[in-house]
Structures are given as C-alpha cells and as structure tokens.
C-alpha cells in the first residue's frame, strides 16, 4: 500500500500537478506532426524514386533517372540521420526558424530512400508472368502496372512500409538536437525540473509504445483485408 | 497470316534462334515440338514480341510487326497467348480476369464484356467460378480460364506455350479438350507442346526445332511415321 502510494505521488507530480500533462501533450503533438508529414512526403518521394530506379531504356540498361535515384538512396542510407538533421538545420535551411518544417523535410528525405527500396522490392516480387500476361492481351505497360502489378505489389509493400512508419515515429526522438520540443525532449527536461528521472522517462516510453501498438493493430487489420484474394 | 523471315534471337552469348523462316496460313494448327533449349518457346514468344528479335522480320496480317514504328499493343490484341504457368491475375476474380482487357481497352462496355465472359465460361464448364479468385482453382481450371481470357479479345491467332506442362497428369485431358474444340472452330493456332498425341490428332503441320532452327516440317502422319532427319528419328524414338 505504501509502495502504491509512492508510485501514485510520483505520477501525480510528473503528470498532473500544475497541469504538466499539457507539456507532454504538446511534445507528443510535435512528435506526431513531424512523423505524419514525413511519412506522407516520404511515401511520395519513395514512390518517385522507386519508379526512377526500375526505369530501363529500350535496350534494357538503366536510365539516367535510375542512376540519380541510386545515388540519392546510397547517400541517404550511408549517413546518420542525426547528421542529416543537423546539416538541414544549420546549413541547407539555416534561414528557416520553423523547426517542424525542417525536421519533417529531413525525415521525409531520409525515409523516402528506405521507402523507395521497399516499393521497388515489392514491385519486383510480383511474378514476371503477371506482366507478360497483361502485355500479351494488348494492355500497355502503364495499364499492366496500374491494374495488375501495383495492386499485388501493394500487398508485398505494406508490411515493410508499416515497419518503416514505426521506425520513423521513434526516429523523430532526435529532433531535440535542433531544439524542437518533442515528446522525448520535454520528458528529458522534466527530469531536471522534478529531480525524478524514472516517471517522466517511463511515461514517455509508454506513450510511444501505445502509439505504435495502435498503429501495428491497424496495419495488421489492413493487411488481412488485402489478403482476401489469397483465400483458398 | 504470319510470315517469319531470318529470325535471330540472342541472349548475351547464347544464340537461341538462328535464322528461322516460316509461313503460317489462316486456319492452320501448327504444333512445335523439340528438345528443351531448342528455341521453340523463344520462337513462339517472338511472334507476339514478348521477346524482341535480335534481327529478322515478322509480318502479321500484312504488317511488319518488327518495324520500330509498329504499335505493339495494338498488334497483341489480335494474338492470344496461353502460358505454361497460366499467369491468371491473382488480384482479380475470374470474371475480372476475363473482362479486364476488353473493358480497359474500350473494346466492350462493362455489361457486354460480362455477358461475353459468362458465355465463354459456360463453354469451358466453369460458370460457377466467375466470382472466385485464381488461388482457389486447380491447375486445369486455371488453364481453361487462361484460354478463355485470351478468347475474350477475339484474337485472330492463339499462341500456346507448353500449356499442359505444369499440370497434374489427370488435368491434361480437360485442357487439351478445350484446345481441340477451339481448333475445330477454325482458330489459327501455334502450339508448343510435348503432347505428341495432340500434335498427331489436331495439328495440320508439325515442326521439329533443334539448335535454334526448324529442322523438319511435315503433316502429322508423315512426321511421325516417316521422319527424315536422323535428329528427329532420335527424338521420336525417345518420346514415343
């Protein structure tokens, strides 16, 4: 009972006293905003890159676009995201004071490279016979992609794409480096206000966990629905 | 109907077709046999340009389809193709598999395509599968539907690439039966197969390919009873 009392006092101090929950909520808002914008823009960038990367010339060799996409993906995957964030904040967009904008763009550019690989792999995993059948009926390359390959590729893409979203949400925890007050940063600051590290940090961890758990459940639901045509 | 002249196909240093010449007339049922690696599938796939020939010309209905100006998609509408592994569209129901091309290419309205598809399904005895997905069908059923899907485009010629090779033995018959009926209806057909019985019974001409060329060509009776080249004699002694 005493133990429970002490826990409750800690929770009360860390979250309820002086309406401190508002601080976490604001931080959570920043985290989710950055993750959301980055995810949307990252999918767009990733899709464009994926199609650039699989584009071939008439003789089967990769196009100039494919080489550009390759270089982009190589560079982004070959450098730490913290560094990319710092470079965006202090060099590329040093004139901007909108931290959410800079962070969202950074994570979109970063995530786009990974999403591109996910989409590319998903498209290539669709049996070549599907394309051949479509083309043999007189459908154009675009129509075959649109009606046959992409719907099947989407099923392959969804699980690793969901994984990418999850990574993205957690990776935004580094935005404190450019003084954005996200969930991780505000809970970290709270530890010095309260002289209590345990409660705010565990609290933040629980919030991340619940968010990602909900996302996981939603993705699993969507996946099950898409598998309808596989039922025997 | 289809004229093939000096057709060559090379994959890197692998010279698969070495100057094939042939003339297919309307209504003919050409059966192509030969050992694996002889180039028979590649030959067939060149006819609708799923493989781009390295050199040589192909004419279809008086139009040179190997010319860079030829509209490949337009040409393929008139040539049906049936694959060894069926290649039904896994994401679509059987009905949508059949109606996708005619409706997408605006050759038929939604309703007309649907009625036509149901009629074709009835012809192969699979009307009850219209709303099923390919994953729930047996190999023989899939292949019959693949044939029907091609027929829905009203092709002038049908190409078959080893249509029974991936089937369980007991399902071969039902697919050959559909092909026989199709032959009797007057369809021009080019069939790559290992089914010698089918070649003998349905073929108007049988071609023997080996080493990237047509080695021998004859009417089925003569082809099987009186093979000329030693290579064909050897081949037949092994498969018959």
Coordinates of N, CA and C in Angstrom, one line a residue, chain A residues 58 126-153 155 226 228-232, chain B residues 45 48 50-52 72-74 76-77 79-81 83 85-92 97 100-101 104-105 133-137 142 149-150 153:
Chain A
X58 N 15.3 1.2 -73.8 CA 14.8 0.2 -74.7 C 15.7 -1.0 -74.7
X126 N 6.5 -9.3 -57.7 CA 5.4 -9.8 -58.4 C 5.9 -10.6 -59.6
X127 N 5.4 -11.8 -59.7 CA 5.8 -12.7 -60.8 C 5.8 -12.0 -62.2
X128 N 6.9 -12.2 -62.9 CA 7.0 -11.7 -64.2 C 5.9 -12.1 -65.2
X129 N 5.4 -13.3 -64.9 CA 4.3 -13.9 -65.7 C 3.1 -13.0 -65.7
X130 N 2.8 -12.3 -64.6 CA 1.7 -11.4 -64.5 C 1.8 -10.3 -65.5
X131 N 3.0 -9.7 -65.6 CA 3.2 -8.6 -66.6 C 3.1 -9.1 -68.0
X132 N 3.7 -10.3 -68.2 CA 3.6 -10.9 -69.6 C 2.2 -11.1 -70.0
X133 N 1.4 -11.7 -69.1 CA 0.0 -12.0 -69.4 C -0.7 -10.7 -69.8
X134 N -0.5 -9.6 -69.0 CA -1.1 -8.4 -69.2 C -0.7 -7.8 -70.6
X135 N 0.6 -7.8 -70.8 CA 1.0 -7.2 -72.1 C 0.6 -8.1 -73.3
X136 N 0.5 -9.4 -73.1 CA 0.1 -10.3 -74.2 C -1.4 -10.0 -74.6
X137 N -2.1 -9.4 -73.7 CA -3.5 -9.1 -74.0 C -3.7 -7.8 -74.7
X138 N -2.6 -7.1 -74.9 CA -2.6 -5.8 -75.5 C -2.7 -4.6 -74.6
X139 N -2.6 -4.9 -73.3 CA -2.6 -3.8 -72.3 C -1.2 -3.1 -72.4
X140 N -1.2 -1.8 -72.2 CA 0.1 -1.0 -72.2 C 0.8 -1.3 -70.9
X141 N 2.1 -0.9 -70.9 CA 2.9 -1.1 -69.7 C 2.3 -0.4 -68.5
X142 N 1.7 0.8 -68.8 CA 1.1 1.6 -67.7 C -0.1 0.9 -67.2
X143 N -1.0 0.4 -68.1 CA -2.2 -0.3 -67.7 C -1.9 -1.6 -66.9
X144 N -0.9 -2.3 -67.4 CA -0.5 -3.5 -66.7 C 0.0 -3.2 -65.2
X145 N 0.8 -2.2 -65.1 CA 1.2 -1.7 -63.8 C 0.0 -1.4 -62.9
X146 N -0.9 -0.5 -63.5 CA -2.0 0.0 -62.7 C -3.0 -1.0 -62.2
X147 N -3.3 -2.0 -63.1 CA -4.4 -2.9 -62.8 C -3.9 -4.2 -62.2
X148 N -2.7 -4.6 -62.5 CA -2.2 -5.9 -62.2 C -1.1 -5.9 -61.2
X149 N 0.0 -5.3 -61.6 CA 1.2 -5.4 -60.8 C 1.1 -4.6 -59.5
X150 N 0.7 -3.3 -59.6 CA 0.8 -2.5 -58.4 C -0.2 -3.0 -57.3
X151 N -1.4 -3.4 -57.6 CA -2.3 -4.0 -56.6 C -1.7 -5.2 -55.9
X152 N -0.9 -6.0 -56.6 CA -0.3 -7.1 -56.0 C 1.0 -6.7 -55.2
X153 N 1.7 -5.7 -55.8 CA 2.9 -5.2 -55.1 C 2.5 -4.6 -53.8
X155 N 0.4 -5.4 -51.6 CA 0.4 -6.4 -50.6 C 1.8 -6.8 -50.0
X226 N -6.5 -7.0 -47.3 CA -5.8 -7.1 -48.6 C -5.6 -8.6 -49.0
X228 N -7.5 -11.0 -49.0 CA -8.7 -11.6 -49.3 C -8.6 -12.5 -50.5
X229 N -7.9 -12.1 -51.6 CA -7.8 -12.8 -52.8 C -6.9 -14.0 -52.7
X230 N -6.2 -14.2 -51.6 CA -5.3 -15.3 -51.4 C -6.0 -16.5 -50.8
X231 N -7.3 -16.3 -50.3 CA -8.0 -17.3 -49.6 C -8.3 -18.5 -50.6
X232 N -8.1 -19.7 -50.1 CA -8.3 -20.8 -51.0 C -9.7 -21.4 -50.7
Chain B
X45 N 7.4 -16.8 -78.4 CA 7.4 -15.6 -77.7 C 7.8 -14.4 -78.6
X48 N 4.6 -12.7 -80.7 CA 3.9 -11.5 -80.2 C 4.8 -10.5 -79.5
X50 N 6.9 -10.7 -77.1 CA 7.3 -10.7 -75.7 C 8.8 -10.8 -75.6
X51 N 9.4 -11.5 -76.7 CA 10.8 -11.4 -76.8 C 11.1 -10.5 -78.1
X52 N 12.0 -9.5 -78.0 CA 12.3 -8.7 -79.1 C 13.4 -9.5 -79.9
X72 N 2.9 -2.1 -80.9 CA 2.9 -3.5 -80.3 C 1.6 -3.8 -79.6
X73 N 1.1 -2.9 -78.8 CA -0.1 -3.1 -78.0 C -1.3 -3.4 -78.9
X74 N -1.4 -2.7 -80.0 CA -2.5 -2.9 -80.9 C -2.4 -4.3 -81.6
X76 N -0.9 -7.0 -80.4 CA -1.1 -8.1 -79.4 C -2.6 -8.3 -79.1
X77 N -3.4 -7.3 -79.3 CA -4.9 -7.5 -79.1 C -5.4 -8.6 -80.0
X79 N -3.6 -11.3 -81.0 CA -2.9 -12.5 -80.8 C -3.1 -13.0 -79.3
X80 N -3.8 -14.0 -79.1 CA -3.9 -14.5 -77.8 C -2.7 -15.4 -77.4
X81 N -2.4 -15.4 -76.1 CA -1.3 -16.2 -75.7 C -1.7 -16.9 -74.4
X83 N 0.0 -19.4 -71.3 CA 1.3 -19.6 -70.8 C 1.4 -21.0 -70.0
X85 N 2.5 -21.4 -67.1 CA 2.1 -21.3 -65.7 C 0.9 -20.4 -65.6
X86 N 0.0 -20.5 -66.5 CA -1.3 -19.9 -66.5 C -1.3 -18.3 -66.5
X87 N -0.6 -17.8 -65.4 CA -0.5 -16.4 -65.3 C -1.8 -15.7 -65.2
X88 N -2.8 -16.3 -64.5 CA -4.0 -15.6 -64.2 C -3.7 -14.4 -63.2
X89 N -4.4 -13.3 -63.4 CA -4.2 -12.2 -62.5 C -4.6 -12.5 -61.1
X90 N -3.7 -12.6 -60.1 CA -4.0 -13.1 -58.8 C -4.9 -12.2 -58.0
X91 N -4.9 -10.9 -58.3 CA -5.6 -9.9 -57.5 C -7.0 -9.7 -58.0
X92 N -7.4 -10.4 -59.1 CA -8.7 -10.2 -59.7 C -9.6 -11.5 -59.7
X97 N -10.7 -11.1 -64.5 CA -9.6 -11.6 -65.3 C -9.9 -11.6 -66.8
X100 N -11.0 -7.7 -67.9 CA -10.1 -6.5 -67.8 C -9.6 -5.9 -69.1
X101 N -9.1 -6.8 -69.9 CA -8.5 -6.2 -71.2 C -9.6 -5.7 -72.1
X104 N -10.8 -2.3 -70.4 CA -9.8 -1.3 -70.2 C -9.4 -0.7 -71.6
X105 N -9.4 -1.6 -72.6 CA -9.0 -1.1 -73.9 C -10.3 -0.6 -74.7
X133 N -11.5 -16.4 -56.8 CA -10.1 -15.9 -57.2 C -9.3 -17.0 -57.7
X134 N -8.3 -16.7 -58.5 CA -7.5 -17.8 -59.1 C -6.9 -18.8 -58.1
X135 N -6.5 -18.3 -56.9 CA -5.9 -19.2 -55.9 C -6.8 -20.4 -55.5
X136 N -8.1 -20.3 -55.7 CA -9.0 -21.3 -55.3 C -9.2 -22.4 -56.4
X137 N -8.5 -22.2 -57.5 CA -8.8 -23.1 -58.6 C -7.7 -24.2 -58.8
X142 N -7.5 -23.3 -64.0 CA -6.8 -22.1 -64.3 C -6.5 -22.0 -65.8
X149 N -9.7 -16.3 -71.2 CA -9.3 -14.8 -71.1 C -8.8 -14.3 -72.4
X150 N -8.0 -15.1 -73.1 CA -7.4 -14.7 -74.4 C -8.5 -14.6 -75.4
X153 N -10.8 -11.5 -76.2 CA -10.3 -10.4 -77.1 C -10.6 -10.7 -78.5

